[in-house]
Amino acid sequence: MSTEKVHCLIIGSGPAGYTAAIYASRAGLNPVLYQGIQPGGQLTITTEVENYPGYPDGIQGPEMMIHFENQAKRMGADIRYGLATKVDFSTRPLKVEIDEEQWIEADSIIISTGASAKWLGIESEQRLNGYGVSACAVCDGFFFKAKEVAIVGAGDTAAEEALYLSKICSQVHMIVRRHEMRASKVMQDRVVNTTNIKVYWNSETDEVMGDKKVEAVRIKNNQTGEKQEIPVSAFFVAIGHQPNSDIFKGLIDMDEAGYIKTIPGTSKTNVEGVFASGDVQDKIYRQAVTAAGSGCMAALDAERYLSEKGLH
Ligand code: NDP
């Protein structure tokens, strides 16, 4: 196996990773960025992005990520296709294995591996993804202004997104699989006290209906077996996210869901020289703009760390 040595290794290619690459390049760290299996990250599976500042007319998610990549390349970042498959934080320099065939040694590492939305796993949900099926109400709710929409889930995210949608859409149909919600009491109270949110308890999604776009959702009461069709223009899935942090398990501090812990107000992890940015360390905001901001923080923190250690 060959080994290469770099100052700053960035893992992941969403808004956090590319922004870190832009800042690290301009700071002269000659960063190397490995893109992972989904170059561009979650934004490559969305359609229009209207809430990223600087694009007054909106932009398609995949196109925006090409802009990020091109900007990072223009600043001098070395962008490579490859997947981090193993890490070793016990030695200095730190070590990352790429594609199970090459080790990179790095003085600093920025983890920006993101998170993935969980899906129900039914065929119609996948077929209509991007055509009314979405895992992000804040991103896509606006496209369904004054329309009826459905949302599935019963955690804090689902409650928060249902409330967000209730301010934009005429009616929100919330599908909850048990007789109670997992969301915090205060969020539940807000949901049930919002007149244009209707909760369907003990209900599961049978099918998202529509040919080219979402037209209705068919739900099934899991106690009575009764089925019901609700006409809606969009179907939001809010059943949780999975941070892409498996390869770091046991090597870095994480919460019970696998989100990497950072020291508040910084991108520093408990491992010296390792920084985390974007959705892999953020289960609350999950926006492109917040991820980009935290990628900037990580590059600045890495730069400061390298200077303090006399490594740069
Ligand atoms: P959670 O894991 O907390 O909740 C997921 C919800 O989705 C559960 O209600 C679960 O149902 C439901 N669900 C899972 N799979 C299915 C399925 N196949 N069909 C139907 N329903 C399903 O995820 P969240 O994203 O809501 O929250 C993650 C963490 O982030 C939590 O700790 C939360 O408190 C926190 N958070 C905090 C916020 C804040 O403080 N402002 C905002 C958002 C999140 P069931 O209950 O039956 O298991």
Coordinates of C-alpha atoms and ligand atoms in Angstrom, one line a residue:
M1 CA 0.0 0.0 0.0
S2 CA 1.3 3.4 -0.9
T3 CA 1.3 6.3 1.5
E4 CA 1.0 10.0 0.9
K5 CA 1.4 12.9 3.4
V6 CA -0.8 16.0 3.4
H7 CA -1.3 19.0 5.7
C8 CA -5.1 19.0 5.6
L9 CA -7.3 16.2 4.5
I10 CA -11.0 16.9 4.0
I11 CA -13.5 14.0 3.9
G12 CA -16.8 14.7 2.2
S13 CA -18.0 16.9 -0.6
G14 CA -21.2 18.7 0.5
P15 CA -21.3 22.4 1.2
A16 CA -19.2 21.9 4.4
G17 CA -16.4 20.0 2.7
Y18 CA -16.1 22.3 -0.3
T19 CA -16.3 25.4 1.8
A20 CA -13.6 24.0 4.1
A21 CA -11.5 23.3 0.9
I22 CA -12.0 26.9 -0.3
Y23 CA -10.8 28.4 3.0
A24 CA -8.0 25.8 3.5
S25 CA -6.7 26.5 0.0
R26 CA -6.7 30.2 0.5
A27 CA -4.8 29.7 3.8
G28 CA -2.1 27.8 1.9
L29 CA -2.8 24.4 3.5
N30 CA -2.9 22.6 0.1
P31 CA -6.0 20.6 1.1
V32 CA -6.8 17.2 -0.4
L33 CA -10.5 16.5 -0.5
Y34 CA -12.0 13.0 -1.0
Q35 CA -15.5 13.2 -2.3
G36 CA -17.1 10.0 -1.1
I37 CA -19.7 7.9 -2.8
Q38 CA -22.1 10.8 -3.5
P39 CA -20.0 13.8 -4.8
G40 CA -21.9 16.9 -3.9
G41 CA -23.8 15.3 -1.1
Q42 CA -27.5 15.6 -0.3
L43 CA -28.0 18.6 -2.5
T44 CA -27.4 16.5 -5.5
I45 CA -30.7 14.7 -4.9
T46 CA -32.8 17.9 -4.4
T47 CA -34.2 20.0 -7.1
E48 CA -34.4 23.7 -6.8
V49 CA -32.6 25.6 -4.0
E50 CA -34.2 29.0 -3.2
N51 CA -32.8 29.7 0.2
Y52 CA -29.0 29.8 -0.4
P53 CA -28.0 33.5 -0.4
G54 CA -26.4 34.7 -3.5
Y55 CA -28.7 33.0 -6.0
P56 CA -31.6 35.5 -6.3
D57 CA -33.3 33.4 -8.9
G58 CA -32.7 30.1 -7.2
I59 CA -30.5 27.3 -8.5
Q60 CA -30.7 23.5 -9.0
G61 CA -29.0 21.7 -6.2
P62 CA -26.7 19.6 -8.4
E63 CA -25.6 22.7 -10.3
M64 CA -24.9 24.6 -7.1
M65 CA -22.6 21.8 -5.9
I66 CA -20.7 22.0 -9.2
H67 CA -20.2 25.7 -8.5
F68 CA -18.9 24.8 -5.0
E69 CA -16.5 22.2 -6.5
N70 CA -15.3 24.6 -9.2
Q71 CA -14.6 27.3 -6.7
A72 CA -12.6 25.0 -4.5
K73 CA -10.6 23.8 -7.5
R74 CA -10.0 27.3 -8.6
M75 CA -8.5 28.1 -5.2
G76 CA -6.2 25.2 -5.6
A77 CA -7.9 22.3 -3.7
D78 CA -7.0 18.8 -4.8
I79 CA -10.4 17.2 -5.3
R80 CA -10.4 13.5 -5.7
Y81 CA -13.0 10.8 -6.2
G82 CA -12.6 8.2 -3.4
L83 CA -14.1 6.9 -0.2
A84 CA -12.5 7.0 3.2
T85 CA -12.8 3.4 4.4
K86 CA -10.8 3.4 7.6
V87 CA -9.1 5.9 10.0
D88 CA -6.3 5.6 12.5
F89 CA -6.3 8.5 15.0
S90 CA -3.8 6.8 17.4
T91 CA -0.7 8.1 15.6
R92 CA 0.6 11.4 14.4
P93 CA 0.3 12.1 11.6
L94 CA -3.3 10.9 11.6
K95 CA -4.1 8.3 9.0
V96 CA -7.0 7.7 6.6
E97 CA -7.4 4.7 4.3
I98 CA -8.9 5.5 0.9
D99 CA -10.9 2.8 -1.1
E100 CA -9.3 0.1 1.0
E101 CA -6.1 0.5 -1.0
Q102 CA -4.1 3.6 0.0
W103 CA -3.3 5.3 3.2
I104 CA -3.1 9.1 3.5
E105 CA -1.2 10.7 6.3
A106 CA -2.5 14.0 7.5
D107 CA -1.5 16.7 10.0
S108 CA -5.2 17.7 10.3
I109 CA -8.5 16.2 9.2
I110 CA -11.8 17.8 8.5
I111 CA -14.7 15.4 8.7
S112 CA -17.6 16.6 6.5
T113 CA -19.3 13.3 5.6
G114 CA -22.8 14.6 6.1
A115 CA -25.9 12.7 7.0
S116 CA -28.5 10.8 5.0
A117 CA -32.3 11.1 5.4
K118 CA -34.1 7.9 6.4
W119 CA -36.8 6.8 4.0
L120 CA -39.8 4.6 4.5
G121 CA -38.5 2.3 1.7
I122 CA -41.7 1.9 -0.3
E123 CA -41.5 2.0 -4.1
S124 CA -43.8 5.0 -4.7
E125 CA -41.8 7.1 -2.3
Q126 CA -38.6 6.5 -4.3
R127 CA -40.4 6.9 -7.7
L128 CA -41.8 10.3 -6.8
N129 CA -38.7 11.6 -5.0
G130 CA -38.2 15.1 -6.2
Y131 CA -41.7 15.2 -7.7
G132 CA -43.5 16.0 -4.5
V133 CA -41.7 13.6 -2.2
S134 CA -39.1 15.3 -0.1
A135 CA -37.2 14.8 3.1
C136 CA -36.8 18.5 3.8
A137 CA -39.8 20.7 4.5
V138 CA -37.6 23.8 5.0
C139 CA -36.1 23.2 1.5
D140 CA -39.2 22.3 -0.4
G141 CA -42.3 23.5 1.6
F142 CA -42.4 26.8 -0.2
F143 CA -43.2 25.0 -3.5
F144 CA -46.5 23.9 -2.1
K145 CA -47.8 27.2 -0.9
A146 CA -51.5 27.2 0.0
K147 CA -51.7 23.4 -1.0
E148 CA -52.5 20.4 1.1
V149 CA -49.5 18.3 2.1
A150 CA -48.7 15.2 4.2
I151 CA -45.8 14.6 6.5
V152 CA -44.8 11.3 8.1
G153 CA -42.9 11.0 11.4
A154 CA -43.5 11.9 15.0
G155 CA -40.2 13.1 16.4
D156 CA -39.0 16.7 17.0
T157 CA -38.1 17.1 13.3
A158 CA -41.5 16.0 12.1
A159 CA -43.2 18.3 14.6
E160 CA -41.0 21.2 13.7
E161 CA -41.5 20.6 10.0
A162 CA -45.3 20.1 10.4
L163 CA -45.4 23.5 12.2
Y164 CA -43.3 25.1 9.5
L165 CA -45.5 23.7 6.8
S166 CA -48.7 24.8 8.6
K167 CA -47.6 28.4 8.0
I168 CA -47.2 28.0 4.3
C169 CA -49.7 25.3 3.3
S170 CA -53.4 25.3 3.6
Q171 CA -53.6 21.9 5.4
V172 CA -51.0 19.5 6.9
H173 CA -51.9 15.9 7.3
M174 CA -49.5 14.3 9.8
I175 CA -49.1 10.5 9.7
V176 CA -48.0 9.0 13.1
R177 CA -47.5 5.3 13.3
R178 CA -48.2 4.9 17.1
H179 CA -50.8 6.3 19.4
E180 CA -48.3 8.9 20.7
M181 CA -45.5 11.1 19.4
R182 CA -41.8 10.9 20.3
A183 CA -41.4 14.7 20.0
S184 CA -40.9 16.8 23.1
K185 CA -44.1 17.7 25.0
V186 CA -44.0 21.4 24.0
M187 CA -43.7 20.5 20.3
Q188 CA -46.5 18.0 20.5
D189 CA -48.7 20.6 22.2
R190 CA -48.0 23.1 19.4
V191 CA -48.8 20.5 16.8
V192 CA -52.1 19.4 18.2
N193 CA -53.1 23.0 18.9
T194 CA -52.5 24.1 15.3
T195 CA -55.8 24.2 13.6
N196 CA -54.6 23.3 10.1
I197 CA -52.6 20.2 11.2
K198 CA -54.6 17.0 11.3
V199 CA -52.9 14.1 13.0
Y200 CA -53.7 10.5 11.9
W201 CA -52.7 8.3 14.8
N202 CA -51.8 4.6 14.5
S203 CA -51.4 5.1 10.8
E204 CA -48.9 3.9 8.3
T205 CA -48.2 5.0 4.7
D206 CA -49.4 2.4 2.3
E207 CA -48.6 4.3 -0.9
V208 CA -47.8 7.7 -2.3
M209 CA -50.1 8.1 -5.2
G210 CA -49.6 9.9 -8.5
D211 CA -48.2 9.3 -11.9
K212 CA -45.7 12.1 -12.6
K213 CA -46.2 14.0 -9.3
V214 CA -47.7 13.4 -5.9
E215 CA -51.5 13.6 -6.0
A216 CA -52.5 11.7 -2.8
V217 CA -51.3 9.4 -0.1
R218 CA -53.0 6.2 1.0
I219 CA -52.7 5.4 4.6
K220 CA -53.7 2.4 6.7
N221 CA -54.8 2.4 10.3
N222 CA -52.7 -0.3 11.8
Q223 CA -55.4 -1.2 14.4
T224 CA -58.5 -1.4 12.3
G225 CA -56.8 -2.1 9.0
E226 CA -59.0 0.7 7.4
K227 CA -57.4 2.4 4.4
Q228 CA -58.0 6.1 3.5
E229 CA -56.8 8.2 0.6
I230 CA -55.9 11.8 1.3
P231 CA -55.4 14.2 -1.7
V232 CA -52.2 16.0 -1.2
S233 CA -49.6 17.8 -3.4
A234 CA -46.6 16.8 -1.5
F235 CA -45.4 14.1 0.9
F236 CA -42.7 14.9 3.4
V237 CA -40.7 12.2 5.1
A238 CA -39.3 13.2 8.5
I239 CA -38.5 10.0 10.2
G240 CA -34.9 10.9 11.2
H241 CA -31.4 11.1 9.7
Q242 CA -28.4 8.9 9.8
P243 CA -25.1 10.7 10.2
N244 CA -22.4 9.2 8.0
S245 CA -20.0 8.5 10.8
D246 CA -19.6 4.7 10.9
I247 CA -15.9 4.6 10.2
F248 CA -15.2 6.9 13.2
K249 CA -17.2 4.9 15.7
G250 CA -15.2 4.2 18.9
L251 CA -12.4 6.6 17.7
I252 CA -14.1 10.0 18.3
D253 CA -16.8 11.3 20.7
M254 CA -20.3 11.0 19.3
D255 CA -23.8 11.1 20.7
E256 CA -25.9 8.0 20.9
A257 CA -27.3 8.6 17.3
G258 CA -23.8 8.8 15.9
Y259 CA -23.5 12.6 15.5
I260 CA -19.9 13.7 16.1
K261 CA -19.5 16.0 19.1
T262 CA -17.8 19.3 18.7
I263 CA -16.8 21.8 21.3
P264 CA -19.6 24.4 21.2
G265 CA -18.7 27.4 19.1
T266 CA -15.9 25.5 17.4
S267 CA -15.4 22.6 15.0
K268 CA -13.0 20.9 17.3
T269 CA -13.6 17.3 18.2
N270 CA -12.1 15.5 21.2
V271 CA -9.2 14.3 19.0
E272 CA -6.5 16.8 18.5
G273 CA -6.2 17.8 14.9
V274 CA -9.6 16.4 13.9
F275 CA -12.4 18.8 13.1
A276 CA -16.0 18.2 12.1
S277 CA -18.4 20.3 10.1
G278 CA -21.7 20.1 8.4
D279 CA -24.5 17.6 9.0
V280 CA -22.3 14.9 10.5
Q281 CA -22.2 17.1 13.6
D282 CA -25.5 19.0 13.3
K283 CA -28.8 17.3 13.9
I284 CA -30.7 20.6 14.3
Y285 CA -30.2 23.0 11.4
R286 CA -29.1 20.8 8.5
Q287 CA -29.1 23.6 6.0
A288 CA -26.6 24.1 3.1
V289 CA -25.8 27.6 4.4
T290 CA -25.1 26.4 8.0
A291 CA -23.1 23.5 6.7
A292 CA -21.0 25.9 4.6
G293 CA -20.5 28.2 7.6
S294 CA -19.3 25.3 9.7
G295 CA -16.9 24.2 6.9
C296 CA -15.4 27.6 7.0
M297 CA -15.0 27.3 10.8
A298 CA -13.3 23.9 10.4
A299 CA -10.7 25.3 7.9
L300 CA -9.9 28.2 10.2
D301 CA -9.6 26.0 13.2
A302 CA -7.4 23.6 11.3
E303 CA -5.2 26.4 10.1
R304 CA -4.8 27.8 13.7
Y305 CA -4.1 24.3 15.0
L306 CA -1.4 23.7 12.3
S307 CA 0.3 27.1 13.1
E308 CA 0.2 26.5 16.8
K309 CA 1.9 23.1 16.3
G310 CA 4.4 24.5 14.0
L311 CA 3.2 22.3 11.2
H312 CA 2.4 25.1 8.8
Ligands
NDP1 P1 -36.3 10.7 15.9 O1 -35.5 9.5 15.7 O2 -36.3 11.4 17.2 O3 -37.8 10.4 15.4 C1 -38.1 9.7 14.3 C2 -39.6 9.6 14.2 O4 -39.9 9.0 13.0 C3 -40.2 8.8 15.4 O5 -41.3 9.3 15.8 C4 -40.5 7.4 14.7 O6 -41.6 6.8 15.2 C5 -40.8 7.9 13.3 N1 -40.5 6.8 12.3 C6 -39.3 6.1 12.2 N2 -39.4 5.2 11.2 C7 -40.7 5.3 10.7 C8 -41.4 4.6 9.8 N3 -40.8 3.7 9.0 N4 -42.7 5.0 9.6 C9 -43.2 5.9 10.3 N5 -42.6 6.6 11.2 C10 -41.3 6.3 11.5 O7 -35.7 11.7 14.7 P2 -35.8 13.3 14.6 O8 -35.2 13.6 13.3 O9 -37.2 13.8 14.8 O10 -34.9 13.8 15.7 C11 -33.5 13.4 15.9 C12 -32.9 14.0 17.1 O11 -32.8 15.4 16.9 C13 -33.8 13.9 18.4 O12 -33.0 13.7 19.5 C14 -34.5 15.2 18.4 O13 -35.0 15.5 19.7 C15 -33.5 16.1 17.9 N6 -34.0 17.3 17.3 C16 -34.1 18.5 18.1 C17 -34.7 19.6 17.6 C18 -34.7 20.8 18.4 O14 -34.3 20.8 19.5 N7 -35.2 21.9 17.9 C19 -35.2 19.7 16.2 C20 -35.1 18.4 15.5 C21 -34.5 17.3 16.1 P3 -41.6 6.1 16.6 O15 -41.8 7.2 17.6 O16 -42.9 5.3 16.6 O17 -40.4 5.3 16.8

